[in-house]
């Protein structure tokens, strides 16, 4: 009810790397694009550090609108978007999925494990008869609140770079 815009995706539809976050925030809701606020600006700098731009990635969320009060999306909201996200992944057919934060990781992987246990490991997602490699990492908004954790995200980015350069 309080969302202003659908925030579907940004980046290239030909990207080999698909990144999935949780839900849009205030800036995203106003602009109608995911990851354009402070967390998105940090994400852009992180990607630039490994030689990637918006043209190399496709970025979306598990929920396409801002939950009221910027709260965590409900299971019902996640479930309502799930078929669209699954089809989005299928149509894009990326080489790699990068899950940004615990909420995205739990949703896509169907697990209750926390992001600290999942991050930095190659996991798998079945889609359209093939298994896509997944790398979970820390959400940029979390890194803004906990800058000491950037070293972990940097390791994850180097793992991603090595995989796409191979």
PDB file of N, CA and C in Angstrom, residues 27-135:
ATOM      1  N   UNK A  27      15.077   5.175  -1.383  1.00  0.00           N
ATOM      2  CA  UNK A  27      15.609   5.731  -2.629  1.00  0.00           C
ATOM      3  C   UNK A  27      15.203   4.887  -3.833  1.00  0.00           C
ATOM      4  N   UNK A  28      15.221   3.586  -3.654  1.00  0.00           N
ATOM      5  CA  UNK A  28      14.833   2.676  -4.723  1.00  0.00           C
ATOM      6  C   UNK A  28      13.362   2.864  -5.083  1.00  0.00           C
ATOM      7  N   UNK A  29      12.545   3.006  -4.066  1.00  0.00           N
ATOM      8  CA  UNK A  29      11.112   3.210  -4.271  1.00  0.00           C
ATOM      9  C   UNK A  29      10.858   4.514  -5.035  1.00  0.00           C
ATOM     10  N   UNK A  30      11.610   5.550  -4.710  1.00  0.00           N
ATOM     11  CA  UNK A  30      11.435   6.834  -5.380  1.00  0.00           C
ATOM     12  C   UNK A  30      11.899   6.794  -6.839  1.00  0.00           C
ATOM     13  N   UNK A  31      12.992   6.063  -7.109  1.00  0.00           N
ATOM     14  CA  UNK A  31      13.550   6.025  -8.467  1.00  0.00           C
ATOM     15  C   UNK A  31      13.038   4.852  -9.306  1.00  0.00           C
ATOM     16  N   UNK A  32      12.446   3.848  -8.653  1.00  0.00           N
ATOM     17  CA  UNK A  32      11.932   2.701  -9.395  1.00  0.00           C
ATOM     18  C   UNK A  32      13.003   1.738  -9.866  1.00  0.00           C
ATOM     19  N   UNK A  33      14.174   1.764  -9.211  1.00  0.00           N
ATOM     20  CA  UNK A  33      15.277   0.860  -9.565  1.00  0.00           C
ATOM     21  C   UNK A  33      15.894   0.305  -8.285  1.00  0.00           C
ATOM     22  N   UNK A  34      16.290  -0.974  -8.297  1.00  0.00           N
ATOM     23  CA  UNK A  34      16.939  -1.539  -7.115  1.00  0.00           C
ATOM     24  C   UNK A  34      18.377  -1.044  -6.946  1.00  0.00           C
ATOM     25  N   UNK A  35      18.792  -0.960  -5.711  1.00  0.00           N
ATOM     26  CA  UNK A  35      20.177  -0.650  -5.339  1.00  0.00           C
ATOM     27  C   UNK A  35      20.676   0.660  -5.955  1.00  0.00           C
ATOM     28  N   UNK A  36      19.953   1.748  -5.680  1.00  0.00           N
ATOM     29  CA  UNK A  36      20.397   3.068  -6.133  1.00  0.00           C
ATOM     30  C   UNK A  36      20.684   4.020  -4.976  1.00  0.00           C
ATOM     31  N   UNK A  37      20.352   3.622  -3.760  1.00  0.00           N
ATOM     32  CA  UNK A  37      20.626   4.445  -2.582  1.00  0.00           C
ATOM     33  C   UNK A  37      22.055   4.237  -2.103  1.00  0.00           C
ATOM     34  N   UNK A  38      22.307   4.503  -0.839  1.00  0.00           N
ATOM     35  CA  UNK A  38      23.660   4.376  -0.284  1.00  0.00           C
ATOM     36  C   UNK A  38      24.205   2.960  -0.436  1.00  0.00           C
ATOM     37  N   UNK A  39      23.369   1.960  -0.175  1.00  0.00           N
ATOM     38  CA  UNK A  39      23.826   0.570  -0.319  1.00  0.00           C
ATOM     39  C   UNK A  39      24.138   0.260  -1.779  1.00  0.00           C
ATOM     40  N   UNK A  40      23.350   0.773  -2.687  1.00  0.00           N
ATOM     41  CA  UNK A  40      23.586   0.561  -4.106  1.00  0.00           C
ATOM     42  C   UNK A  40      24.858   1.242  -4.585  1.00  0.00           C
ATOM     43  N   UNK A  41      25.116   2.433  -4.051  1.00  0.00           N
ATOM     44  CA  UNK A  41      26.349   3.138  -4.403  1.00  0.00           C
ATOM     45  C   UNK A  41      27.568   2.357  -3.907  1.00  0.00           C
ATOM     46  N   UNK A  42      27.447   1.776  -2.713  1.00  0.00           N
ATOM     47  CA  UNK A  42      28.535   0.933  -2.210  1.00  0.00           C
ATOM     48  C   UNK A  42      28.685  -0.303  -3.090  1.00  0.00           C
ATOM     49  N   UNK A  43      27.579  -0.917  -3.475  1.00  0.00           N
ATOM     50  CA  UNK A  43      27.633  -2.081  -4.361  1.00  0.00           C
ATOM     51  C   UNK A  43      28.334  -1.725  -5.671  1.00  0.00           C
ATOM     52  N   UNK A  44      28.008  -0.578  -6.237  1.00  0.00           N
ATOM     53  CA  UNK A  44      28.654  -0.147  -7.481  1.00  0.00           C
ATOM     54  C   UNK A  44      30.166   0.001  -7.293  1.00  0.00           C
ATOM     55  N   UNK A  45      30.584   0.560  -6.154  1.00  0.00           N
ATOM     56  CA  UNK A  45      32.032   0.698  -5.873  1.00  0.00           C
ATOM     57  C   UNK A  45      32.679  -0.660  -5.678  1.00  0.00           C
ATOM     58  N   UNK A  46      31.963  -1.578  -5.032  1.00  0.00           N
ATOM     59  CA  UNK A  46      32.490  -2.933  -4.832  1.00  0.00           C
ATOM     60  C   UNK A  46      32.700  -3.621  -6.179  1.00  0.00           C
ATOM     61  N   UNK A  47      31.708  -3.498  -7.058  1.00  0.00           N
ATOM     62  CA  UNK A  47      31.810  -4.113  -8.380  1.00  0.00           C
ATOM     63  C   UNK A  47      32.952  -3.484  -9.174  1.00  0.00           C
ATOM     64  N   UNK A  48      33.079  -2.162  -9.103  1.00  0.00           N
ATOM     65  CA  UNK A  48      34.149  -1.462  -9.813  1.00  0.00           C
ATOM     66  C   UNK A  48      35.523  -1.944  -9.349  1.00  0.00           C
ATOM     67  N   UNK A  49      35.626  -2.298  -8.075  1.00  0.00           N
ATOM     68  CA  UNK A  49      36.906  -2.763  -7.528  1.00  0.00           C
ATOM     69  C   UNK A  49      37.368  -4.075  -8.163  1.00  0.00           C
ATOM     70  N   UNK A  50      36.431  -4.827  -8.755  1.00  0.00           N
ATOM     71  CA  UNK A  50      36.822  -6.059  -9.459  1.00  0.00           C
ATOM     72  C   UNK A  50      36.588  -5.920 -10.966  1.00  0.00           C
ATOM     73  N   UNK A  51      36.490  -4.669 -11.415  1.00  0.00           N
ATOM     74  CA  UNK A  51      36.410  -4.405 -12.845  1.00  0.00           C
ATOM     75  C   UNK A  51      35.048  -4.573 -13.479  1.00  0.00           C
ATOM     76  N   UNK A  52      33.975  -4.500 -12.691  1.00  0.00           N
ATOM     77  CA  UNK A  52      32.620  -4.657 -13.228  1.00  0.00           C
ATOM     78  C   UNK A  52      31.836  -3.355 -13.119  1.00  0.00           C
ATOM     79  N   UNK A  53      30.917  -3.162 -14.058  1.00  0.00           N
ATOM     80  CA  UNK A  53      30.022  -2.014 -14.041  1.00  0.00           C
ATOM     81  C   UNK A  53      28.585  -2.526 -14.083  1.00  0.00           C
ATOM     82  N   UNK A  54      27.642  -1.589 -14.077  1.00  0.00           N
ATOM     83  CA  UNK A  54      26.225  -1.958 -14.189  1.00  0.00           C
ATOM     84  C   UNK A  54      25.964  -2.729 -15.481  1.00  0.00           C
ATOM     85  N   UNK A  55      26.753  -2.498 -16.497  1.00  0.00           N
ATOM     86  CA  UNK A  55      26.599  -3.203 -17.760  1.00  0.00           C
ATOM     87  C   UNK A  55      27.001  -4.673 -17.705  1.00  0.00           C
ATOM     88  N   UNK A  56      27.696  -5.067 -16.648  1.00  0.00           N
ATOM     89  CA  UNK A  56      28.140  -6.460 -16.492  1.00  0.00           C
ATOM     90  C   UNK A  56      27.216  -7.289 -15.607  1.00  0.00           C
ATOM     91  N   UNK A  57      26.282  -6.638 -14.929  1.00  0.00           N
ATOM     92  CA  UNK A  57      25.439  -7.341 -13.963  1.00  0.00           C
ATOM     93  C   UNK A  57      23.968  -7.015 -14.191  1.00  0.00           C
ATOM     94  N   UNK A  58      23.122  -7.857 -13.629  1.00  0.00           N
ATOM     95  CA  UNK A  58      21.681  -7.649 -13.626  1.00  0.00           C
ATOM     96  C   UNK A  58      21.278  -7.743 -12.159  1.00  0.00           C
ATOM     97  N   UNK A  59      20.651  -6.697 -11.641  1.00  0.00           N
ATOM     98  CA  UNK A  59      20.373  -6.611 -10.210  1.00  0.00           C
ATOM     99  C   UNK A  59      18.866  -6.536  -9.976  1.00  0.00           C
ATOM    100  N   UNK A  60      18.387  -7.368  -9.055  1.00  0.00           N
ATOM    101  CA  UNK A  60      16.971  -7.363  -8.689  1.00  0.00           C
ATOM    102  C   UNK A  60      16.851  -7.707  -7.199  1.00  0.00           C
ATOM    103  N   UNK A  61      15.630  -7.911  -6.739  1.00  0.00           N
ATOM    104  CA  UNK A  61      15.359  -8.261  -5.336  1.00  0.00           C
ATOM    105  C   UNK A  61      14.368  -9.409  -5.261  1.00  0.00           C
ATOM    106  N   UNK A  62      14.242  -9.983  -4.076  1.00  0.00           N
ATOM    107  CA  UNK A  62      13.266 -11.050  -3.877  1.00  0.00           C
ATOM    108  C   UNK A  62      11.841 -10.496  -3.826  1.00  0.00           C
ATOM    109  N   UNK A  63      11.709  -9.226  -3.462  1.00  0.00           N
ATOM    110  CA  UNK A  63      10.423  -8.526  -3.448  1.00  0.00           C
ATOM    111  C   UNK A  63      10.618  -7.246  -4.259  1.00  0.00           C
ATOM    112  N   UNK A  64       9.650  -6.924  -5.098  1.00  0.00           N
ATOM    113  CA  UNK A  64       9.808  -5.831  -6.055  1.00  0.00           C
ATOM    114  C   UNK A  64       9.248  -4.480  -5.613  1.00  0.00           C
ATOM    115  N   UNK A  65       8.789  -4.377  -4.384  1.00  0.00           N
ATOM    116  CA  UNK A  65       8.286  -3.099  -3.880  1.00  0.00           C
ATOM    117  C   UNK A  65       8.769  -2.923  -2.446  1.00  0.00           C
ATOM    118  N   UNK A  66       8.750  -1.679  -1.991  1.00  0.00           N
ATOM    119  CA  UNK A  66       9.223  -1.357  -0.649  1.00  0.00           C
ATOM    120  C   UNK A  66       8.154  -1.731   0.378  1.00  0.00           C
ATOM    121  N   UNK A  67       8.508  -2.607   1.328  1.00  0.00           N
ATOM    122  CA  UNK A  67       7.545  -2.925   2.390  1.00  0.00           C
ATOM    123  C   UNK A  67       7.278  -1.687   3.259  1.00  0.00           C
ATOM    124  N   UNK A  68       6.069  -1.545   3.762  1.00  0.00           N
ATOM    125  CA  UNK A  68       5.732  -0.398   4.606  1.00  0.00           C
ATOM    126  C   UNK A  68       6.726  -0.224   5.753  1.00  0.00           C
ATOM    127  N   UNK A  69       7.162   1.009   5.948  1.00  0.00           N
ATOM    128  CA  UNK A  69       8.082   1.313   7.034  1.00  0.00           C
ATOM    129  C   UNK A  69       9.460   0.703   6.836  1.00  0.00           C
ATOM    130  N   UNK A  70       9.729   0.251   5.628  1.00  0.00           N
ATOM    131  CA  UNK A  70      11.012  -0.395   5.311  1.00  0.00           C
ATOM    132  C   UNK A  70      11.246  -1.652   6.152  1.00  0.00           C
ATOM    133  N   UNK A  71      10.167  -2.294   6.566  1.00  0.00           N
ATOM    134  CA  UNK A  71      10.284  -3.516   7.369  1.00  0.00           C
ATOM    135  C   UNK A  71      10.740  -4.679   6.502  1.00  0.00           C
ATOM    136  N   UNK A  72      11.080  -5.772   7.141  1.00  0.00           N
ATOM    137  CA  UNK A  72      11.440  -6.993   6.435  1.00  0.00           C
ATOM    138  C   UNK A  72      10.212  -7.515   5.687  1.00  0.00           C
ATOM    139  N   UNK A  73      10.392  -7.957   4.439  1.00  0.00           N
ATOM    140  CA  UNK A  73       9.235  -8.507   3.710  1.00  0.00           C
ATOM    141  C   UNK A  73       8.648  -9.718   4.441  1.00  0.00           C
ATOM    142  N   UNK A  74       7.338  -9.841   4.376  1.00  0.00           N
ATOM    143  CA  UNK A  74       6.668 -10.979   5.004  1.00  0.00           C
ATOM    144  C   UNK A  74       6.836 -12.211   4.116  1.00  0.00           C
ATOM    145  N   UNK A  75       6.660 -13.402   4.685  1.00  0.00           N
ATOM    146  CA  UNK A  75       6.692 -14.613   3.852  1.00  0.00           C
ATOM    147  C   UNK A  75       5.678 -14.554   2.713  1.00  0.00           C
ATOM    148  N   UNK A  76       4.530 -13.928   2.947  1.00  0.00           N
ATOM    149  CA  UNK A  76       3.502 -13.811   1.903  1.00  0.00           C
ATOM    150  C   UNK A  76       3.987 -12.920   0.750  1.00  0.00           C
ATOM    151  N   UNK A  77       4.681 -11.834   1.083  1.00  0.00           N
ATOM    152  CA  UNK A  77       5.201 -10.939   0.041  1.00  0.00           C
ATOM    153  C   UNK A  77       6.285 -11.654  -0.779  1.00  0.00           C
ATOM    154  N   UNK A  78       7.135 -12.372  -0.096  1.00  0.00           N
ATOM    155  CA  UNK A  78       8.193 -13.127  -0.775  1.00  0.00           C
ATOM    156  C   UNK A  78       7.569 -14.188  -1.683  1.00  0.00           C
ATOM    157  N   UNK A  79       6.574 -14.887  -1.158  1.00  0.00           N
ATOM    158  CA  UNK A  79       5.885 -15.940  -1.916  1.00  0.00           C
ATOM    159  C   UNK A  79       5.168 -15.371  -3.141  1.00  0.00           C
ATOM    160  N   UNK A  80       4.605 -14.178  -3.007  1.00  0.00           N
ATOM    161  CA  UNK A  80       3.902 -13.555  -4.135  1.00  0.00           C
ATOM    162  C   UNK A  80       4.858 -13.239  -5.280  1.00  0.00           C
ATOM    163  N   UNK A  81       6.089 -12.895  -4.973  1.00  0.00           N
ATOM    164  CA  UNK A  81       7.075 -12.544  -5.998  1.00  0.00           C
ATOM    165  C   UNK A  81       7.880 -13.748  -6.485  1.00  0.00           C
ATOM    166  N   UNK A  82       7.888 -14.839  -5.735  1.00  0.00           N
ATOM    167  CA  UNK A  82       8.741 -15.994  -6.038  1.00  0.00           C
ATOM    168  C   UNK A  82       8.598 -16.527  -7.460  1.00  0.00           C
ATOM    169  N   UNK A  83       7.385 -16.721  -7.987  1.00  0.00           N
ATOM    170  CA  UNK A  83       7.294 -17.240  -9.359  1.00  0.00           C
ATOM    171  C   UNK A  83       7.885 -16.281 -10.395  1.00  0.00           C
ATOM    172  N   UNK A  84       7.736 -14.987 -10.151  1.00  0.00           N
ATOM    173  CA  UNK A  84       8.278 -13.991 -11.069  1.00  0.00           C
ATOM    174  C   UNK A  84       9.806 -13.984 -11.008  1.00  0.00           C
ATOM    175  N   UNK A  85      10.347 -14.101  -9.800  1.00  0.00           N
ATOM    176  CA  UNK A  85      11.804 -14.139  -9.642  1.00  0.00           C
ATOM    177  C   UNK A  85      12.380 -15.397 -10.285  1.00  0.00           C
ATOM    178  N   UNK A  86      11.721 -16.527 -10.087  1.00  0.00           N
ATOM    179  CA  UNK A  86      12.188 -17.778 -10.698  1.00  0.00           C
ATOM    180  C   UNK A  86      12.195 -17.655 -12.218  1.00  0.00           C
ATOM    181  N   UNK A  87      11.154 -17.059 -12.773  1.00  0.00           N
ATOM    182  CA  UNK A  87      11.092 -16.876 -14.230  1.00  0.00           C
ATOM    183  C   UNK A  87      12.141 -15.868 -14.699  1.00  0.00           C
ATOM    184  N   UNK A  88      12.363 -14.848 -13.906  1.00  0.00           N
ATOM    185  CA  UNK A  88      13.385 -13.845 -14.216  1.00  0.00           C
ATOM    186  C   UNK A  88      14.765 -14.519 -14.314  1.00  0.00           C
ATOM    187  N   UNK A  89      15.066 -15.387 -13.366  1.00  0.00           N
ATOM    188  CA  UNK A  89      16.337 -16.116 -13.373  1.00  0.00           C
ATOM    189  C   UNK A  89      16.403 -17.008 -14.608  1.00  0.00           C
ATOM    190  N   UNK A  90      15.322 -17.704 -14.881  1.00  0.00           N
ATOM    191  CA  UNK A  90      15.271 -18.608 -16.039  1.00  0.00           C
ATOM    192  C   UNK A  90      15.489 -17.854 -17.351  1.00  0.00           C
ATOM    193  N   UNK A  91      14.826 -16.712 -17.514  1.00  0.00           N
ATOM    194  CA  UNK A  91      14.947 -15.945 -18.754  1.00  0.00           C
ATOM    195  C   UNK A  91      16.327 -15.315 -18.912  1.00  0.00           C
ATOM    196  N   UNK A  92      16.877 -14.810 -17.825  1.00  0.00           N
ATOM    197  CA  UNK A  92      18.207 -14.198 -17.893  1.00  0.00           C
ATOM    198  C   UNK A  92      19.271 -15.260 -18.129  1.00  0.00           C
ATOM    199  N   UNK A  93      19.081 -16.426 -17.526  1.00  0.00           N
ATOM    200  CA  UNK A  93      20.012 -17.545 -17.652  1.00  0.00           C
ATOM    201  C   UNK A  93      21.454 -17.126 -17.383  1.00  0.00           C
ATOM    202  N   UNK A  94      21.704 -16.564 -16.188  1.00  0.00           N
ATOM    203  CA  UNK A  94      23.057 -16.093 -15.881  1.00  0.00           C
ATOM    204  C   UNK A  94      24.026 -17.256 -15.683  1.00  0.00           C
ATOM    205  N   UNK A  95      25.303 -16.928 -15.731  1.00  0.00           N
ATOM    206  CA  UNK A  95      26.341 -17.920 -15.433  1.00  0.00           C
ATOM    207  C   UNK A  95      26.495 -18.085 -13.930  1.00  0.00           C
ATOM    208  N   UNK A  96      26.223 -17.000 -13.189  1.00  0.00           N
ATOM    209  CA  UNK A  96      26.412 -16.981 -11.733  1.00  0.00           C
ATOM    210  C   UNK A  96      25.300 -16.163 -11.080  1.00  0.00           C
ATOM    211  N   UNK A  97      24.789 -16.651  -9.955  1.00  0.00           N
ATOM    212  CA  UNK A  97      23.881 -15.879  -9.108  1.00  0.00           C
ATOM    213  C   UNK A  97      24.670 -15.412  -7.892  1.00  0.00           C
ATOM    214  N   UNK A  98      24.534 -14.140  -7.546  1.00  0.00           N
ATOM    215  CA  UNK A  98      25.147 -13.612  -6.330  1.00  0.00           C
ATOM    216  C   UNK A  98      24.003 -13.163  -5.433  1.00  0.00           C
ATOM    217  N   UNK A  99      23.937 -13.741  -4.250  1.00  0.00           N
ATOM    218  CA  UNK A  99      22.869 -13.415  -3.301  1.00  0.00           C
ATOM    219  C   UNK A  99      23.407 -12.410  -2.295  1.00  0.00           C
ATOM    220  N   UNK A 100      22.750 -11.263  -2.232  1.00  0.00           N
ATOM    221  CA  UNK A 100      23.191 -10.173  -1.379  1.00  0.00           C
ATOM    222  C   UNK A 100      22.431 -10.190  -0.053  1.00  0.00           C
ATOM    223  N   UNK A 101      23.039 -10.786   0.945  1.00  0.00           N
ATOM    224  CA  UNK A 101      22.459 -10.801   2.275  1.00  0.00           C
ATOM    225  C   UNK A 101      21.690 -12.053   2.626  1.00  0.00           C
ATOM    226  N   UNK A 102      21.424 -12.180   3.908  1.00  0.00           N
ATOM    227  CA  UNK A 102      20.772 -13.364   4.448  1.00  0.00           C
ATOM    228  C   UNK A 102      19.364 -13.583   3.939  1.00  0.00           C
ATOM    229  N   UNK A 103      18.593 -12.520   3.782  1.00  0.00           N
ATOM    230  CA  UNK A 103      17.202 -12.687   3.339  1.00  0.00           C
ATOM    231  C   UNK A 103      17.146 -13.284   1.940  1.00  0.00           C
ATOM    232  N   UNK A 104      17.954 -12.774   1.033  1.00  0.00           N
ATOM    233  CA  UNK A 104      17.975 -13.315  -0.334  1.00  0.00           C
ATOM    234  C   UNK A 104      18.488 -14.751  -0.324  1.00  0.00           C
ATOM    235  N   UNK A 105      19.539 -15.006   0.450  1.00  0.00           N
ATOM    236  CA  UNK A 105      20.108 -16.356   0.508  1.00  0.00           C
ATOM    237  C   UNK A 105      19.086 -17.355   1.047  1.00  0.00           C
ATOM    238  N   UNK A 106      18.411 -16.988   2.123  1.00  0.00           N
ATOM    239  CA  UNK A 106      17.416 -17.894   2.706  1.00  0.00           C
ATOM    240  C   UNK A 106      16.271 -18.155   1.725  1.00  0.00           C
ATOM    241  N   UNK A 107      15.847 -17.118   1.014  1.00  0.00           N
ATOM    242  CA  UNK A 107      14.750 -17.259   0.061  1.00  0.00           C
ATOM    243  C   UNK A 107      15.139 -18.151  -1.104  1.00  0.00           C
ATOM    244  N   UNK A 108      16.228 -17.853  -1.763  1.00  0.00           N
ATOM    245  CA  UNK A 108      16.627 -18.582  -2.967  1.00  0.00           C
ATOM    246  C   UNK A 108      17.079 -20.002  -2.638  1.00  0.00           C
ATOM    247  N   UNK A 109      17.808 -20.147  -1.546  1.00  0.00           N
ATOM    248  CA  UNK A 109      18.336 -21.469  -1.190  1.00  0.00           C
ATOM    249  C   UNK A 109      17.352 -22.299  -0.374  1.00  0.00           C
ATOM    250  N   UNK A 110      16.275 -21.672   0.105  1.00  0.00           N
ATOM    251  CA  UNK A 110      15.293 -22.395   0.910  1.00  0.00           C
ATOM    252  C   UNK A 110      15.899 -22.955   2.179  1.00  0.00           C
ATOM    253  N   UNK A 111      16.689 -22.139   2.856  1.00  0.00           N
ATOM    254  CA  UNK A 111      17.382 -22.586   4.054  1.00  0.00           C
ATOM    255  C   UNK A 111      17.128 -21.625   5.206  1.00  0.00           C
ATOM    256  N   UNK A 112      17.409 -22.071   6.406  1.00  0.00           N
ATOM    257  CA  UNK A 112      17.317 -21.184   7.564  1.00  0.00           C
ATOM    258  C   UNK A 112      18.711 -20.802   8.056  1.00  0.00           C
ATOM    259  N   UNK A 113      19.733 -21.305   7.374  1.00  0.00           N
ATOM    260  CA  UNK A 113      21.113 -20.976   7.772  1.00  0.00           C
ATOM    261  C   UNK A 113      21.378 -19.497   7.582  1.00  0.00           C
ATOM    262  N   UNK A 114      22.187 -18.941   8.476  1.00  0.00           N
ATOM    263  CA  UNK A 114      22.521 -17.524   8.412  1.00  0.00           C
ATOM    264  C   UNK A 114      23.547 -17.214   7.341  1.00  0.00           C
ATOM    265  N   UNK A 115      23.615 -15.951   6.970  1.00  0.00           N
ATOM    266  CA  UNK A 115      24.514 -15.515   5.913  1.00  0.00           C
ATOM    267  C   UNK A 115      25.979 -15.756   6.267  1.00  0.00           C
ATOM    268  N   UNK A 116      26.347 -15.666   7.525  1.00  0.00           N
ATOM    269  CA  UNK A 116      27.752 -15.878   7.901  1.00  0.00           C
ATOM    270  C   UNK A 116      28.194 -17.318   7.636  1.00  0.00           C
ATOM    271  N   UNK A 117      27.266 -18.253   7.695  1.00  0.00           N
ATOM    272  CA  UNK A 117      27.590 -19.651   7.381  1.00  0.00           C
ATOM    273  C   UNK A 117      27.545 -19.923   5.875  1.00  0.00           C
ATOM    274  N   UNK A 118      26.728 -19.170   5.167  1.00  0.00           N
ATOM    275  CA  UNK A 118      26.537 -19.402   3.738  1.00  0.00           C
ATOM    276  C   UNK A 118      27.533 -18.629   2.867  1.00  0.00           C
ATOM    277  N   UNK A 119      27.964 -17.472   3.323  1.00  0.00           N
ATOM    278  CA  UNK A 119      28.760 -16.575   2.480  1.00  0.00           C
ATOM    279  C   UNK A 119      30.114 -17.187   2.115  1.00  0.00           C
ATOM    280  N   UNK A 120      30.542 -16.803   0.936  1.00  0.00           N
ATOM    281  CA  UNK A 120      31.868 -17.214   0.491  1.00  0.00           C
ATOM    282  C   UNK A 120      31.979 -18.634  -0.029  1.00  0.00           C
ATOM    283  N   UNK A 121      30.880 -19.368  -0.037  1.00  0.00           N
ATOM    284  CA  UNK A 121      30.895 -20.763  -0.511  1.00  0.00           C
ATOM    285  C   UNK A 121      30.114 -20.854  -1.809  1.00  0.00           C
ATOM    286  N   UNK A 122      30.571 -21.715  -2.695  1.00  0.00           N
ATOM    287  CA  UNK A 122      29.803 -21.963  -3.908  1.00  0.00           C
ATOM    288  C   UNK A 122      28.683 -22.937  -3.591  1.00  0.00           C
ATOM    289  N   UNK A 123      27.474 -22.517  -3.917  1.00  0.00           N
ATOM    290  CA  UNK A 123      26.285 -23.320  -3.701  1.00  0.00           C
ATOM    291  C   UNK A 123      25.607 -23.491  -5.063  1.00  0.00           C
ATOM    292  N   UNK A 124      24.424 -24.069  -5.088  1.00  0.00           N
ATOM    293  CA  UNK A 124      23.794 -24.369  -6.363  1.00  0.00           C
ATOM    294  C   UNK A 124      22.294 -24.060  -6.328  1.00  0.00           C
ATOM    295  N   UNK A 125      21.768 -23.654  -7.488  1.00  0.00           N
ATOM    296  CA  UNK A 125      20.348 -23.372  -7.665  1.00  0.00           C
ATOM    297  C   UNK A 125      19.893 -24.063  -8.947  1.00  0.00           C
ATOM    298  N   UNK A 126      18.888 -24.912  -8.858  1.00  0.00           N
ATOM    299  CA  UNK A 126      18.369 -25.619 -10.034  1.00  0.00           C
ATOM    300  C   UNK A 126      17.366 -24.741 -10.758  1.00  0.00           C
ATOM    301  N   UNK A 127      17.594 -24.583 -12.066  1.00  0.00           N
ATOM    302  CA  UNK A 127      16.729 -23.725 -12.867  1.00  0.00           C
ATOM    303  C   UNK A 127      16.718 -24.221 -14.303  1.00  0.00           C
ATOM    304  N   UNK A 128      15.547 -24.495 -14.816  1.00  0.00           N
ATOM    305  CA  UNK A 128      15.369 -24.886 -16.218  1.00  0.00           C
ATOM    306  C   UNK A 128      16.294 -26.027 -16.616  1.00  0.00           C
ATOM    307  N   UNK A 129      16.388 -27.024 -15.768  1.00  0.00           N
ATOM    308  CA  UNK A 129      17.165 -28.213 -16.085  1.00  0.00           C
ATOM    309  C   UNK A 129      18.664 -28.093 -15.927  1.00  0.00           C
ATOM    310  N   UNK A 130      19.124 -27.001 -15.323  1.00  0.00           N
ATOM    311  CA  UNK A 130      20.560 -26.880 -15.059  1.00  0.00           C
ATOM    312  C   UNK A 130      20.798 -26.313 -13.671  1.00  0.00           C
ATOM    313  N   UNK A 131      21.987 -26.556 -13.166  1.00  0.00           N
ATOM    314  CA  UNK A 131      22.354 -26.038 -11.849  1.00  0.00           C
ATOM    315  C   UNK A 131      23.217 -24.802 -12.027  1.00  0.00           C
ATOM    316  N   UNK A 132      22.744 -23.685 -11.473  1.00  0.00           N
ATOM    317  CA  UNK A 132      23.493 -22.432 -11.530  1.00  0.00           C
ATOM    318  C   UNK A 132      24.359 -22.300 -10.284  1.00  0.00           C
ATOM    319  N   UNK A 133      25.613 -21.905 -10.435  1.00  0.00           N
ATOM    320  CA  UNK A 133      26.431 -21.656  -9.258  1.00  0.00           C
ATOM    321  C   UNK A 133      25.959 -20.381  -8.556  1.00  0.00           C
ATOM    322  N   UNK A 134      25.946 -20.459  -7.240  1.00  0.00           N
ATOM    323  CA  UNK A 134      25.519 -19.340  -6.401  1.00  0.00           C
ATOM    324  C   UNK A 134      26.642 -18.989  -5.441  1.00  0.00           C
ATOM    325  N   UNK A 135      26.841 -17.686  -5.275  1.00  0.00           N
ATOM    326  CA  UNK A 135      27.750 -17.188  -4.255  1.00  0.00           C
ATOM    327  C   UNK A 135      26.960 -16.218  -3.388  1.00  0.00           C
TER     328      UNK A 135
END
